């Protein structure tokens, strides 16, 4: 390809709204342009990268027996009513009406469509296992689209759905996808890690997220620093070793004490001279099922995903001040479980170990000391609802937990019969009995993977594409295109590399060399060949973008040098 004929639209300036590097660089290097908030045009350079990611994904899905189909973006509301999700999702679901006034949504995912298809087409156990996938646009009306392609309102996803006759079959499909995803992200040149993920309120369901570690990642991953252990989880799901009971002493009589204006854990702890781990933090939440109180030790935070899963509620939000006053009879900061009627108490298991704890007294400027769970209040649920933090002890091996940021580029779920039961997708087993189909679903964010690759592969000069994703493998920069010798040698190098199958861009633009070098670094071609003053000797300079390594070679060594640079 010749740059003089190609759409290269690099920018000097960084777009003000771009907060993360991948967003800044994809715009500046001319890979994407914003059409609206969270909606992007993928320019030619970007499309070349996406096609490579899609090709890798397709190969690995097909390798596992996946069959590609193409499902509609427009989805009839009836299917979402059958699955029960039409009223579950709020403004995030793009809804529209056709000319006859019928309701549709723009597909944010495709469980309903694919389950309905399989309900109609699969009747016998002989037709499974079945792995069906497609690659296409998804629509989710994010309240705050940001980070460019990382959290868009329209994005490209590969979603595969597995259909099996039993749990054993699902396990096989799940492992096939786990393997396929590891191969996909390795081939994309990404440093990634599968981590345990929250699978929603339905207990027993399994899910893993494939995380690309990067500071711009919106997810927090917790992992064990012991390489033998390998524990890793999204913090929403992560567990740690339960902390020991801070004090083993005899229960004392409950006593109310005056704590004027002491509201926070720190204030009460220092005022009463009691360590935070002996305080009980009581936080009120509003759910569609009413008000609940979540209790954790004072040195802990509440994991709202775990709490929501325990409650099985769809909505969960902190109760507002008025509600707190109305429910507890006291202003914010004095809530406690003792005497708190009509409110479900969800108590973290560490709290039940406490003896003579401290809580709010549900009275202004007053707390209770010598609070003993079981005696002074009775929990409705006792479970793990604590948020795990870095430095805690690994529940599996005793190692130390580390926290880092991750970009979720893929997620695999065991769905079980969640959709097949809701939508009546059943099959006749070998004994002629009707059974619900066992499903799994597996997503990869294609556009998000491109952004993640940039987050992990850039420097101050721009993007550094892994060879497997680069829009072109090699850029050739003649220093002076008017110099006949340089122009001729550049053409010769271009033809040689193209004939050898390298995707090559000849930068024949009438621009100063500095502009071409800056663009080459910004766009991030893995290899740059400079044709300059040594052209008369038939020598060119080959530079490795990632390391800056540069060597001067003749045409006879050119191909082997480019190959070796592309493999680094
Ligand atoms: C919606 C809206 C947003 C959503 C969903 C539904 C996320 C929704 C979860 C999934 C699960 C898997 C198949 C590929 C892998 C992920 N956001 N999810 O179901 F209506 Cl507005 O999409 N789906």
Coordinates of C-alpha atoms and ligand atoms in Angstrom, one line a residue:
X1 CA 0.0 0.0 0.0
X2 CA 1.2 3.6 -0.7
X3 CA 0.7 6.1 2.0
X4 CA -0.1 8.8 -0.7
X5 CA -3.2 6.8 -1.5
X6 CA -4.1 5.7 2.0
X7 CA -6.2 7.4 4.7
X8 CA -3.6 8.4 7.2
X9 CA -5.2 11.1 9.4
X10 CA -2.8 11.4 12.4
X11 CA -3.3 14.3 14.9
X12 CA -0.7 16.2 16.8
X13 CA -3.2 17.1 19.6
X14 CA -4.6 14.7 22.1
X15 CA -8.5 14.9 22.2
X16 CA -9.4 16.6 25.5
X17 CA -12.1 14.1 26.4
X18 CA -9.8 11.1 26.0
X19 CA -8.9 10.0 29.6
X20 CA -7.0 6.8 28.9
X21 CA -4.0 6.2 26.6
X22 CA -5.7 3.7 24.3
X23 CA -8.5 6.3 23.6
X24 CA -5.9 9.1 23.0
X25 CA -3.7 7.0 20.8
X26 CA -6.4 5.4 18.7
X27 CA -7.8 8.8 17.9
X28 CA -4.4 10.5 17.4
X29 CA -3.0 7.7 15.2
X30 CA -6.2 7.8 13.0
X31 CA -7.7 4.4 13.9
X32 CA -11.1 5.6 15.2
X33 CA -13.2 8.7 15.1
X34 CA -16.1 9.5 17.4
X35 CA -19.6 9.7 15.7
X36 CA -21.4 10.3 19.0
X37 CA -20.9 9.5 22.7
X38 CA -19.7 5.9 22.9
X39 CA -20.2 5.4 19.1
X40 CA -17.2 5.3 16.8
X41 CA -16.2 5.0 13.2
X42 CA -13.4 2.5 12.8
X43 CA -11.1 4.0 10.1
X44 CA -9.2 1.9 7.6
X45 CA -6.1 1.4 9.9
X46 CA -8.4 0.3 12.7
X47 CA -10.4 -2.0 10.5
X48 CA -7.2 -3.8 9.5
X49 CA -6.5 -4.5 13.1
X50 CA -10.1 -5.6 13.9
X51 CA -10.1 -8.0 11.0
X52 CA -7.0 -9.6 12.4
X53 CA -8.5 -10.0 15.8
X54 CA -11.7 -11.4 14.3
X55 CA -9.7 -13.8 12.1
X56 CA -7.9 -15.2 15.2
X57 CA -11.2 -15.5 17.2
X58 CA -12.9 -17.2 14.3
X59 CA -10.1 -19.7 13.9
X60 CA -10.1 -20.6 17.6
X61 CA -13.9 -20.9 17.8
X62 CA -13.9 -23.1 14.7
X63 CA -11.1 -25.2 16.1
X64 CA -13.3 -26.1 19.0
X65 CA -16.2 -27.0 16.8
X66 CA -18.0 -23.7 16.9
X67 CA -20.4 -23.0 14.0
X68 CA -20.7 -19.4 13.0
X69 CA -24.1 -17.9 12.2
X70 CA -25.3 -14.3 12.2
X71 CA -28.1 -13.2 14.5
X72 CA -30.2 -10.1 14.1
X73 CA -29.4 -6.9 15.9
X74 CA -33.1 -6.0 16.1
X75 CA -34.7 -8.4 18.7
X76 CA -38.5 -8.7 19.2
X77 CA -39.6 -7.7 22.7
X78 CA -41.7 -10.9 22.9
X79 CA -38.6 -13.0 23.3
X80 CA -37.4 -10.8 26.2
X81 CA -40.8 -11.0 27.8
X82 CA -40.6 -14.8 27.6
X83 CA -37.1 -14.8 29.2
X84 CA -38.5 -12.3 31.8
X85 CA -35.8 -9.7 31.1
X86 CA -37.9 -7.1 29.2
X87 CA -38.8 -5.4 32.5
X88 CA -35.5 -6.2 34.3
X89 CA -33.3 -4.0 32.2
X90 CA -33.9 -0.3 32.4
X91 CA -32.5 2.6 30.3
X92 CA -29.4 0.6 29.4
X93 CA -31.6 -1.5 26.9
X94 CA -32.0 0.4 23.6
X95 CA -35.7 0.0 22.8
X96 CA -37.6 1.0 19.6
X97 CA -40.9 0.5 17.8
X98 CA -41.4 -0.5 14.2
X99 CA -43.9 1.2 11.9
X100 CA -46.7 -1.0 13.3
X101 CA -45.9 0.0 16.8
X102 CA -44.3 -3.4 17.8
X103 CA -41.6 -3.3 20.4
X104 CA -38.0 -4.3 19.7
X105 CA -34.6 -3.8 21.3
X106 CA -31.2 -3.5 19.8
X107 CA -29.4 -6.6 21.0
X108 CA -27.1 -6.0 24.0
X109 CA -26.5 -9.8 24.0
X110 CA -28.2 -12.7 22.3
X111 CA -29.3 -15.3 24.8
X112 CA -33.0 -14.8 23.9
X113 CA -32.5 -15.0 20.1
X114 CA -30.3 -18.1 20.2
X115 CA -32.4 -20.0 22.8
X116 CA -35.5 -19.4 20.7
X117 CA -33.7 -20.6 17.6
X118 CA -32.5 -23.8 19.4
X119 CA -35.9 -24.3 21.0
X120 CA -37.4 -24.5 17.5
X121 CA -34.6 -26.5 15.8
X122 CA -33.2 -28.9 18.4
X123 CA -35.5 -31.7 19.7
X124 CA -33.2 -34.6 20.3
X125 CA -30.1 -35.4 22.4
X126 CA -28.5 -36.6 19.1
X127 CA -28.3 -33.0 17.9
X128 CA -26.0 -31.9 20.8
X129 CA -23.4 -30.8 21.8
X130 CA -23.8 -27.7 19.7
X131 CA -21.6 -24.6 19.7
X132 CA -23.1 -21.7 17.9
X133 CA -21.5 -18.2 17.7
X134 CA -21.6 -15.0 15.8
X135 CA -19.6 -11.8 15.6
X136 CA -21.4 -8.5 15.4
X137 CA -22.5 -5.3 17.0
X138 CA -24.0 -5.0 20.4
X139 CA -25.9 -2.1 21.9
X140 CA -25.9 -1.0 25.5
X141 CA -26.9 2.5 26.5
X142 CA -24.2 3.1 29.1
X143 CA -25.0 5.9 31.4
X144 CA -21.4 7.2 31.0
X145 CA -19.7 5.8 27.9
X146 CA -16.0 6.6 28.2
X147 CA -12.5 5.3 27.5
X148 CA -13.2 5.2 23.8
X149 CA -13.7 1.7 22.6
X150 CA -13.3 0.3 26.1
X151 CA -16.8 1.2 27.2
X152 CA -18.9 2.1 24.1
X153 CA -22.6 2.1 23.6
X154 CA -22.1 0.2 20.3
X155 CA -19.3 -2.4 20.2
X156 CA -18.3 -5.6 18.4
X157 CA -18.6 -8.8 20.4
X158 CA -18.1 -12.5 19.5
X159 CA -20.6 -14.4 21.5
X160 CA -20.8 -18.2 21.4
X161 CA -23.5 -20.3 23.0
X162 CA -23.1 -23.9 24.0
X163 CA -26.0 -26.4 24.1
X164 CA -25.5 -29.8 25.9
X165 CA -27.6 -32.6 27.2
X166 CA -26.2 -32.5 30.8
X167 CA -23.8 -30.8 33.2
X168 CA -20.9 -33.1 32.1
X169 CA -21.4 -31.9 28.5
X170 CA -21.5 -28.3 29.7
X171 CA -18.2 -28.8 31.5
X172 CA -16.6 -30.1 28.3
X173 CA -17.9 -27.1 26.3
X174 CA -16.8 -24.7 29.1
X175 CA -13.2 -26.2 29.1
X176 CA -13.1 -26.0 25.3
X177 CA -13.9 -22.3 25.5
X178 CA -11.5 -21.7 28.3
X179 CA -8.7 -23.2 26.1
X180 CA -9.9 -21.3 23.0
X181 CA -9.9 -18.0 24.9
X182 CA -6.4 -18.6 26.2
X183 CA -5.2 -19.3 22.7
X184 CA -7.0 -16.2 21.3
X185 CA -5.5 -13.7 23.8
X186 CA -2.0 -15.3 23.5
X187 CA -2.1 -15.0 19.7
X188 CA -3.2 -11.4 20.1
X189 CA 0.1 -10.9 22.0
X190 CA -1.7 -9.9 25.2
X191 CA -0.7 -10.5 28.8
X192 CA -3.9 -11.8 30.2
X193 CA -5.2 -14.0 33.0
X194 CA -8.5 -15.9 33.6
X195 CA -10.0 -15.0 36.9
X196 CA -13.0 -16.3 38.9
X197 CA -16.0 -14.0 38.2
X198 CA -19.3 -13.3 39.8
X199 CA -22.0 -15.4 38.1
X200 CA -25.0 -13.5 39.6
X201 CA -27.5 -14.6 42.2
X202 CA -28.0 -18.1 40.9
X203 CA -25.7 -20.1 43.2
X204 CA -23.4 -22.8 41.7
X205 CA -23.1 -21.2 38.3
X206 CA -19.5 -20.7 37.3
X207 CA -18.0 -17.8 35.4
X208 CA -14.5 -16.7 34.5
X209 CA -13.4 -13.4 33.1
X210 CA -10.3 -13.0 30.9
X211 CA -8.5 -9.9 32.2
X212 CA -5.8 -7.9 30.5
X213 CA -3.8 -6.2 33.3
X214 CA -3.6 -2.4 32.7
X215 CA -3.9 0.7 34.8
X216 CA -6.8 1.8 32.7
X217 CA -8.7 -1.4 33.6
X218 CA -12.1 -0.7 35.2
X219 CA -12.1 -4.1 37.0
X220 CA -10.2 -4.8 40.2
X221 CA -8.5 -8.2 40.2
X222 CA -7.2 -9.9 43.4
X223 CA -4.7 -12.7 43.0
X224 CA -2.4 -14.7 45.3
X225 CA 1.3 -13.8 45.2
X226 CA 2.2 -17.5 45.6
X227 CA 2.9 -18.7 42.0
X228 CA 2.2 -22.3 43.2
X229 CA -1.3 -21.2 44.2
X230 CA -2.7 -19.3 41.2
X231 CA -5.8 -18.0 42.9
X232 CA -7.2 -15.0 41.0
X233 CA -10.6 -13.5 41.1
X234 CA -12.6 -10.3 40.2
X235 CA -12.8 -8.5 43.5
X236 CA -16.6 -8.7 43.2
X237 CA -16.2 -12.4 43.9
X238 CA -12.8 -12.6 45.6
X239 CA -12.6 -14.3 49.0
X240 CA -9.8 -14.2 51.6
X241 CA -8.9 -16.0 54.8
X242 CA -11.5 -15.2 57.5
X243 CA -9.8 -13.0 60.1
X244 CA -9.7 -14.4 63.6
X245 CA -11.8 -13.2 66.5
X246 CA -10.0 -10.1 67.8
X247 CA -10.8 -10.7 71.5
X248 CA -11.6 -13.9 73.4
X249 CA -13.2 -12.6 76.6
X250 CA -16.4 -13.4 78.5
X251 CA -19.6 -11.7 77.2
X252 CA -20.4 -8.6 79.4
X253 CA -23.8 -7.0 79.9
X254 CA -25.0 -4.8 77.1
X255 CA -24.5 -1.1 77.9
X256 CA -25.4 2.1 76.2
X257 CA -22.7 4.8 76.2
X258 CA -22.8 8.5 75.1
X259 CA -20.9 9.2 72.0
X260 CA -21.8 12.8 71.1
X261 CA -21.3 13.5 67.4
X262 CA -19.2 10.3 66.9
X263 CA -20.5 8.9 63.6
X264 CA -17.6 7.2 61.7
X265 CA -15.8 4.0 62.6
X266 CA -12.6 6.1 63.2
X267 CA -14.4 8.6 65.4
X268 CA -16.2 6.0 67.5
X269 CA -13.0 3.8 67.6
X270 CA -10.8 6.6 69.0
X271 CA -13.5 8.0 71.3
X272 CA -14.2 4.7 73.0
X273 CA -10.6 3.4 72.6
X274 CA -11.8 0.3 70.8
X275 CA -10.1 -1.1 67.7
X276 CA -12.1 -0.9 64.5
X277 CA -12.2 -4.7 64.1
X278 CA -14.3 -4.8 67.3
X279 CA -16.8 -2.4 65.9
X280 CA -19.8 -3.6 63.9
X281 CA -20.5 -1.4 60.8
X282 CA -24.2 -1.4 60.0
X283 CA -25.1 -0.1 56.5
X284 CA -28.8 0.2 55.4
X285 CA -29.7 -0.6 51.8
X286 CA -32.9 -0.2 49.8
X287 CA -33.9 -3.1 47.5
X288 CA -37.0 -3.9 45.6
X289 CA -37.8 -6.3 48.5
X290 CA -37.5 -3.5 51.2
X291 CA -34.8 -2.2 53.5
X292 CA -31.9 -4.5 54.6
X293 CA -29.0 -3.9 57.0
X294 CA -25.6 -5.3 56.1
X295 CA -23.2 -5.9 58.9
X296 CA -19.4 -6.2 58.6
X297 CA -16.5 -5.6 61.1
X298 CA -15.4 -2.0 61.4
X299 CA -12.1 -2.8 59.6
X300 CA -14.0 -4.2 56.5
X301 CA -16.0 -2.8 53.6
X302 CA -19.2 -4.4 52.2
X303 CA -19.0 -6.2 48.9
X304 CA -22.3 -5.1 47.3
X305 CA -22.2 -7.8 44.6
X306 CA -21.9 -10.5 47.2
X307 CA -24.7 -8.8 49.2
X308 CA -27.0 -8.6 46.1
X309 CA -26.4 -12.3 45.3
X310 CA -27.3 -13.3 48.9
X311 CA -30.5 -11.2 48.7
X312 CA -31.3 -12.3 45.1
X313 CA -32.4 -8.7 44.4
X314 CA -32.2 -6.8 41.1
X315 CA -31.8 -3.4 42.7
X316 CA -29.6 -2.4 45.6
X317 CA -28.8 1.1 46.6
X318 CA -27.6 2.8 49.8
X319 CA -30.6 4.0 51.9
X320 CA -30.8 7.8 52.0
X321 CA -30.6 9.8 55.2
X322 CA -34.4 10.2 55.6
X323 CA -34.8 6.4 55.3
X324 CA -32.0 5.8 57.8
X325 CA -33.6 8.2 60.3
X326 CA -37.0 6.7 59.8
X327 CA -35.8 3.1 60.1
X328 CA -33.3 3.5 63.0
X329 CA -34.9 6.5 64.8
X330 CA -31.5 8.1 64.8
X331 CA -29.5 10.3 62.4
X332 CA -26.8 8.8 60.2
X333 CA -23.9 7.3 62.1
X334 CA -25.7 5.7 65.0
X335 CA -27.3 2.7 63.2
X336 CA -26.9 -0.7 64.8
X337 CA -28.6 -4.2 64.7
X338 CA -29.9 -4.2 68.4
X339 CA -33.6 -3.5 68.4
X340 CA -33.7 -2.8 64.7
X341 CA -37.1 -4.3 63.8
X342 CA -38.6 -5.0 60.4
X343 CA -35.2 -5.0 58.7
X344 CA -33.4 -8.1 57.4
X345 CA -30.0 -8.4 59.0
X346 CA -27.3 -9.7 56.6
X347 CA -24.3 -10.4 58.7
X348 CA -20.8 -11.2 57.6
X349 CA -19.5 -14.3 59.3
X350 CA -16.6 -12.5 60.9
X351 CA -19.1 -10.4 62.9
X352 CA -20.6 -13.5 64.5
X353 CA -17.1 -14.3 66.0
X354 CA -17.2 -11.0 67.9
X355 CA -17.5 -10.9 71.7
X356 CA -18.4 -7.6 73.4
X357 CA -18.5 -5.6 70.1
X358 CA -19.5 -2.0 69.6
X359 CA -22.5 -0.8 67.5
X360 CA -24.7 2.2 67.0
X361 CA -27.5 2.3 69.5
X362 CA -30.2 3.5 67.0
X363 CA -30.3 6.7 69.1
X364 CA -28.6 10.1 68.5
X365 CA -25.1 10.4 70.0
X366 CA -25.3 6.9 71.5
X367 CA -23.6 3.5 70.9
X368 CA -23.8 0.1 72.5
X369 CA -20.8 -1.6 74.0
X370 CA -20.6 -5.3 74.9
X371 CA -22.8 -6.3 72.0
X372 CA -22.8 -10.0 71.5
X373 CA -24.3 -11.4 68.3
X374 CA -26.9 -14.1 68.9
X375 CA -27.7 -12.7 72.3
X376 CA -28.3 -9.0 71.5
X377 CA -29.4 -9.4 67.9
X378 CA -30.3 -12.4 65.7
X379 CA -28.9 -12.3 62.1
X380 CA -31.3 -13.3 59.3
X381 CA -28.4 -14.3 57.0
X382 CA -24.8 -15.2 58.1
X383 CA -22.5 -15.3 55.1
X384 CA -19.4 -13.7 53.4
X385 CA -20.3 -10.2 52.3
X386 CA -16.9 -8.6 52.9
X387 CA -14.9 -6.8 50.2
X388 CA -11.4 -8.4 50.0
X389 CA -8.4 -6.1 49.9
X390 CA -4.7 -6.3 49.0
X391 CA -2.4 -7.6 51.8
X392 CA -5.0 -10.1 53.1
X393 CA -4.3 -13.7 53.4
X394 CA -5.1 -16.2 50.6
X395 CA -7.9 -18.5 51.7
X396 CA -6.3 -21.4 49.8
X397 CA -2.6 -21.3 50.5
X398 CA -1.9 -18.6 53.1
X399 CA -0.1 -16.5 50.6
X400 CA -0.6 -12.7 50.3
X401 CA -3.3 -11.3 48.1
X402 CA -2.3 -8.6 45.6
X403 CA -4.8 -6.2 43.9
X404 CA -4.4 -4.8 40.4
X405 CA -6.5 -3.2 37.6
X406 CA -7.8 -5.3 34.7
X407 CA -9.6 -4.8 31.4
X408 CA -12.2 -7.6 31.0
X409 CA -11.8 -8.7 27.3
X410 CA -13.7 -12.0 27.6
X411 CA -16.1 -13.7 29.9
X412 CA -17.4 -17.3 30.0
X413 CA -20.4 -18.4 31.9
X414 CA -22.1 -21.7 32.8
X415 CA -25.8 -20.8 32.3
X416 CA -27.3 -24.1 33.1
X417 CA -31.1 -24.0 32.4
X418 CA -31.6 -20.3 33.2
X419 CA -32.8 -19.5 29.6
X420 CA -33.8 -22.9 28.4
X421 CA -36.3 -23.3 31.2
X422 CA -37.6 -19.7 30.9
X423 CA -38.1 -20.2 27.1
X424 CA -39.0 -23.9 26.9
X425 CA -36.0 -25.1 25.0
X426 CA -36.1 -28.8 25.8
X427 CA -34.9 -32.0 24.1
X428 CA -35.9 -35.7 24.3
X429 CA -33.1 -37.7 25.9
X430 CA -32.1 -41.3 25.0
X431 CA -35.1 -42.6 27.1
X432 CA -37.5 -40.3 25.4
X433 CA -37.8 -38.0 28.4
X434 CA -38.2 -34.3 27.9
X435 CA -35.3 -32.3 29.5
X436 CA -34.2 -28.7 29.5
X437 CA -31.1 -28.0 27.4
X438 CA -28.0 -27.1 29.4
X439 CA -26.4 -23.9 28.2
X440 CA -23.2 -21.9 28.4
X441 CA -22.4 -18.5 27.0
X442 CA -19.0 -17.1 26.1
X443 CA -18.2 -13.5 25.0
X444 CA -15.1 -11.7 23.7
X445 CA -15.1 -7.9 23.3
X446 CA -13.5 -7.5 19.8
X447 CA -13.2 -3.7 19.8
X448 CA -12.3 -3.7 23.5
X449 CA -9.5 -6.2 22.7
X450 CA -8.1 -3.7 20.3
X451 CA -8.1 -1.0 22.9
X452 CA -6.6 -3.4 25.5
X453 CA -3.8 -4.2 23.1
X454 CA -2.9 -0.5 22.9
X455 CA -3.1 -0.1 26.7
X456 CA -0.6 -2.9 27.1
X457 CA 1.6 -1.9 24.1
X458 CA 2.5 1.8 23.9
X459 CA 5.2 4.3 24.8
X460 CA 5.6 8.0 24.8
X461 CA 5.8 8.1 21.0
X462 CA 2.7 6.0 20.3
X463 CA 1.3 2.5 19.8
X464 CA 3.5 -0.5 19.5
X465 CA 1.4 -3.1 17.8
X466 CA 2.1 -6.8 18.4
X467 CA 3.0 -8.3 15.0
X468 CA -0.1 -10.4 15.0
X469 CA -2.4 -7.3 15.2
X470 CA -0.4 -4.6 13.3
X471 CA -2.3 -2.8 10.6
X472 CA 0.9 -3.3 8.5
X473 CA 4.0 -5.2 9.4
X474 CA 6.5 -2.8 7.8
X475 CA 6.5 0.9 6.9
X476 CA 9.2 2.0 4.4
X477 CA 10.3 5.7 4.8
X478 CA 12.3 7.2 2.0
X479 CA 14.1 10.2 3.5
X480 CA 14.0 12.1 0.3
X481 CA 11.4 10.9 -2.2
X482 CA 12.8 13.3 -4.8
X483 CA 16.1 11.5 -4.7
X484 CA 16.0 9.1 -7.6
X485 CA 18.3 6.5 -6.0
X486 CA 16.3 6.6 -2.8
X487 CA 13.0 6.4 -4.5
X488 CA 14.1 3.5 -6.7
X489 CA 15.6 1.5 -3.8
X490 CA 12.4 2.2 -1.7
X491 CA 10.3 0.8 -4.6
X492 CA 12.6 -2.2 -4.8
X493 CA 12.3 -2.9 -1.1
X494 CA 8.6 -2.5 -1.2
X495 CA 8.2 -5.0 -4.1
X496 CA 10.5 -7.4 -2.4
X497 CA 8.7 -7.4 0.9
X498 CA 5.2 -7.5 -0.7
X499 CA 6.3 -10.5 -2.8
X500 CA 7.4 -12.2 0.4
X501 CA 4.0 -11.7 2.0
X502 CA 4.8 -8.8 4.4
X503 CA 2.0 -6.3 4.7
X504 CA 4.0 -3.2 3.7
X505 CA 3.2 0.5 3.6
X506 CA 5.4 2.7 1.5
X507 CA 5.3 6.2 2.9
X508 CA 5.7 8.1 -0.4
X509 CA 3.9 11.2 0.9
X510 CA 5.5 14.5 0.1
X511 CA 6.2 15.2 3.8
X512 CA 9.4 16.0 5.7
X513 CA 11.1 12.9 7.1
X514 CA 10.4 13.9 10.6
X515 CA 6.7 13.9 10.0
X516 CA 7.0 10.4 8.5
X517 CA 9.1 9.1 11.4
X518 CA 6.7 10.6 14.0
X519 CA 3.7 9.1 12.2
X520 CA 5.5 5.7 12.0
X521 CA 6.1 5.7 15.7
X522 CA 2.6 7.0 16.5
X523 CA 0.7 4.5 14.3
X524 CA 3.0 1.7 15.7
X525 CA 4.1 -0.4 12.8
X526 CA 6.4 -3.1 14.3
X527 CA 9.2 -2.5 11.8
X528 CA 10.4 0.6 10.0
X529 CA 12.7 0.6 7.1
X530 CA 14.5 3.9 6.3
X531 CA 15.9 4.5 2.8
X532 CA 18.4 7.3 3.1
X533 CA 21.9 8.4 2.4
X534 CA 23.3 4.9 2.1
X535 CA 20.9 4.1 -0.7
X536 CA 23.7 4.4 -3.3
X537 CA 25.4 1.4 -1.5
X538 CA 22.1 -0.5 -1.6
X539 CA 21.9 -0.3 2.2
X540 CA 18.8 0.4 4.3
X541 CA 18.2 0.9 8.0
X542 CA 15.8 -1.6 9.7
X543 CA 14.4 -0.4 13.1
X544 CA 12.4 -2.5 15.6
X545 CA 9.6 -0.2 17.0
X546 CA 9.4 -1.9 20.4
X547 CA 13.1 -1.9 21.3
X548 CA 14.4 0.8 19.0
X549 CA 17.0 -1.7 17.9
X550 CA 18.4 -0.6 14.5
X551 CA 20.6 -2.3 12.0
X552 CA 21.8 -1.5 8.5
X553 CA 21.5 -4.2 5.9
X554 CA 21.6 -4.9 2.2
X555 CA 18.7 -6.4 0.4
X556 CA 20.1 -9.9 0.8
X557 CA 19.6 -9.8 4.6
X558 CA 16.5 -7.7 4.6
X559 CA 13.8 -10.4 4.7
X560 CA 15.6 -12.4 7.4
X561 CA 16.0 -9.2 9.5
X562 CA 12.4 -8.2 9.1
X563 CA 11.3 -11.7 10.1
X564 CA 13.5 -11.7 13.2
X565 CA 12.2 -8.3 14.2
X566 CA 8.6 -9.4 13.8
X567 CA 9.1 -12.4 16.1
X568 CA 10.6 -10.3 18.9
Ligands
LIG1 C1 -29.1 -6.3 28.8 C2 -28.3 -5.1 28.9 C3 -27.0 -5.2 29.3 C4 -26.4 -6.5 29.6 C5 -27.2 -7.6 29.5 C6 -28.5 -7.5 29.1 C7 -24.6 -7.7 30.3 C8 -26.6 -8.9 29.8 C9 -24.6 -10.1 30.6 C10 -24.2 -10.9 29.4 C11 -23.8 -12.3 29.6 C12 -23.1 -12.9 28.4 C13 -23.2 -13.6 26.1 C14 -21.8 -13.2 25.9 C15 -21.0 -13.1 27.1 C16 -21.7 -12.3 28.2 N1 -25.1 -6.5 30.0 N2 -25.3 -8.9 30.2 O1 -27.2 -10.0 29.8 F1 -30.3 -6.2 28.4 CL1 -29.0 -3.6 28.4 O2 -24.2 -10.3 28.3 N3 -23.9 -12.8 27.2

